[in-house]
Coordinates of C-alpha atoms in Angstrom, one line a residue:
M1 CA 3.0 14.5 13.2
S2 CA 5.5 13.9 10.4
S3 CA 4.3 13.8 6.8
A4 CA 5.7 13.1 3.3
I5 CA 5.2 15.0 0.1
L6 CA 4.1 12.7 -2.7
V7 CA 3.9 13.8 -6.4
C8 CA 0.9 12.3 -8.1
P9 CA 2.1 10.1 -11.0
H10 CA -1.1 11.0 -13.0
C11 CA -1.5 14.7 -12.7
Q12 CA 1.8 15.7 -11.0
A13 CA 0.0 17.5 -8.1
L14 CA 1.8 17.7 -4.8
N15 CA 0.2 15.9 -1.9
R16 CA 1.1 16.0 1.8
V17 CA 0.4 12.6 3.4
P18 CA 0.9 11.9 7.1
D19 CA 3.5 9.2 7.6
A20 CA 0.9 7.1 9.5
R21 CA -1.4 7.1 6.4
L22 CA 1.2 6.1 3.8
G23 CA 0.3 2.5 4.0
E24 CA -3.4 3.2 3.4
H25 CA -3.1 3.8 -0.3
P26 CA -3.9 7.5 -0.3
N27 CA -5.5 9.2 -3.3
C28 CA -4.5 12.4 -5.0
G29 CA -6.3 15.5 -3.6
T30 CA -6.6 16.9 -7.1
C31 CA -7.4 14.0 -9.5
R32 CA -8.5 11.4 -6.9
R33 CA -6.4 8.7 -8.5
P34 CA -4.0 6.5 -6.3
L35 CA -0.8 8.2 -5.3
T36 CA 0.9 4.8 -4.8
T37 CA 0.2 1.6 -6.7
G38 CA 3.0 -0.8 -5.7
A39 CA 4.3 -0.6 -9.3
P40 CA 7.2 1.3 -10.8
I41 CA 6.3 4.7 -12.4
D42 CA 7.4 5.2 -16.0
A43 CA 8.8 8.7 -15.8
N44 CA 9.5 11.3 -18.6
L45 CA 11.7 14.3 -17.9
A46 CA 9.0 16.5 -16.4
L47 CA 7.6 13.8 -14.1
F48 CA 11.1 12.7 -13.1
D49 CA 12.2 16.3 -12.2
K50 CA 9.0 16.9 -10.2
I51 CA 9.2 13.6 -8.2
I52 CA 13.0 14.0 -7.6
G53 CA 12.8 17.7 -6.9
R54 CA 9.7 17.8 -4.7
S55 CA 9.4 14.4 -3.0
T56 CA 10.6 14.4 0.6
G57 CA 11.3 10.6 0.8
R58 CA 13.5 8.2 -1.1
V59 CA 13.2 7.4 -4.8
L60 CA 14.8 4.5 -6.6
V61 CA 15.3 5.0 -10.3
D62 CA 16.0 2.3 -12.9
F63 CA 17.7 3.7 -15.9
W64 CA 17.1 1.1 -18.7
A65 CA 16.5 0.7 -22.4
S66 CA 14.1 -1.6 -24.3
W67 CA 16.9 -3.2 -26.4
C68 CA 18.9 -4.1 -23.3
G69 CA 18.6 -7.8 -22.4
P70 CA 19.7 -7.5 -18.7
C71 CA 17.3 -4.6 -18.4
R72 CA 14.4 -6.7 -19.6
M73 CA 15.5 -9.6 -17.3
M74 CA 15.6 -7.2 -14.3
A75 CA 12.2 -5.6 -15.0
P76 CA 10.1 -8.3 -13.1
A77 CA 12.4 -8.1 -10.1
F78 CA 12.2 -4.3 -10.0
A79 CA 8.4 -4.5 -10.2
A80 CA 8.4 -7.1 -7.4
A81 CA 10.6 -4.8 -5.3
A82 CA 8.2 -1.9 -6.0
A83 CA 5.3 -4.0 -4.6
E84 CA 7.2 -4.3 -1.4
L85 CA 8.9 -0.9 -1.1
D86 CA 6.2 1.5 -2.2
P87 CA 5.3 3.9 -0.6
R88 CA 8.3 3.9 1.7
V89 CA 10.5 4.2 -1.4
R90 CA 9.0 5.2 -4.7
L91 CA 10.3 3.4 -7.8
L92 CA 10.7 5.1 -11.2
K93 CA 11.8 3.7 -14.5
V94 CA 13.5 6.0 -17.0
D95 CA 14.0 4.8 -20.6
T96 CA 17.4 6.2 -21.5
E97 CA 16.6 6.1 -25.2
A98 CA 13.5 8.3 -24.8
E99 CA 15.0 10.5 -22.1
Q100 CA 18.5 11.1 -23.2
V101 CA 18.7 14.3 -21.3
L102 CA 18.3 12.4 -18.0
A103 CA 20.8 9.8 -19.1
A104 CA 23.4 12.5 -19.8
R105 CA 22.5 14.5 -16.7
Y106 CA 23.3 11.5 -14.5
A107 CA 26.2 10.2 -16.7
I108 CA 24.6 6.8 -17.3
R109 CA 27.4 4.8 -18.9
S110 CA 25.9 1.3 -18.6
I111 CA 22.4 -0.1 -18.1
P112 CA 20.6 -1.1 -16.1
T113 CA 21.8 1.5 -13.5
L114 CA 19.9 2.1 -10.3
I115 CA 20.2 5.4 -8.5
L116 CA 18.7 6.0 -5.0
F117 CA 17.7 9.5 -4.2
K118 CA 16.8 11.0 -0.8
S119 CA 15.1 14.4 -0.8
G120 CA 16.4 15.1 -4.3
A121 CA 20.0 14.2 -3.7
E122 CA 21.7 11.1 -5.1
I123 CA 22.8 8.9 -2.2
A124 CA 23.8 5.6 -3.9
R125 CA 24.3 4.1 -7.4
Q126 CA 24.6 0.6 -8.7
A127 CA 25.1 -0.7 -12.2
G128 CA 24.1 -4.1 -13.4
A129 CA 21.1 -6.3 -13.2
M130 CA 19.9 -7.7 -9.9
D131 CA 17.2 -10.0 -8.7
K132 CA 14.5 -8.8 -6.2
A133 CA 16.5 -9.9 -3.1
G134 CA 19.6 -8.1 -4.4
I135 CA 17.6 -4.9 -5.0
M136 CA 16.1 -5.1 -1.6
R137 CA 19.5 -5.7 0.1
W138 CA 21.1 -2.9 -1.9
V139 CA 18.3 -0.4 -1.0
A140 CA 18.5 -1.3 2.7
S141 CA 22.3 -1.1 2.8
A142 CA 22.2 2.3 1.0
G143 CA 19.8 3.7 3.6
G144 CA 16.7 3.4 1.5
A145 CA 14.4 1.3 3.7

């Protein structure tokens, strides 16, 4: 039986979840809070590194800033995509103003920028705001769903 490793967004504990149970909204074995919520996870440097470095599945990251108009316009579409993609694809939001180390590490030159990771490796990148349908198409074409 195949399984996925999910990092708890609350306590950062690692959880092995059988693939067949991913859709059952599993709880963390340590803190008992939901591992998946169908909403993007606001990630700081430590949580980002843990989720990207230890998760076995796909992770879609929105690099954004609060002052960015297109970022704010895309936020509801990204949240709607999370409701549909999670837990098959985990969605993170990284505020490039608060997490400048991550913005520099991934050479973020324009925002919003979406990066799709698989088992810790970047597999696709897209700059510019998209609606929910565009996000879903892009993730599917990039091998994310």
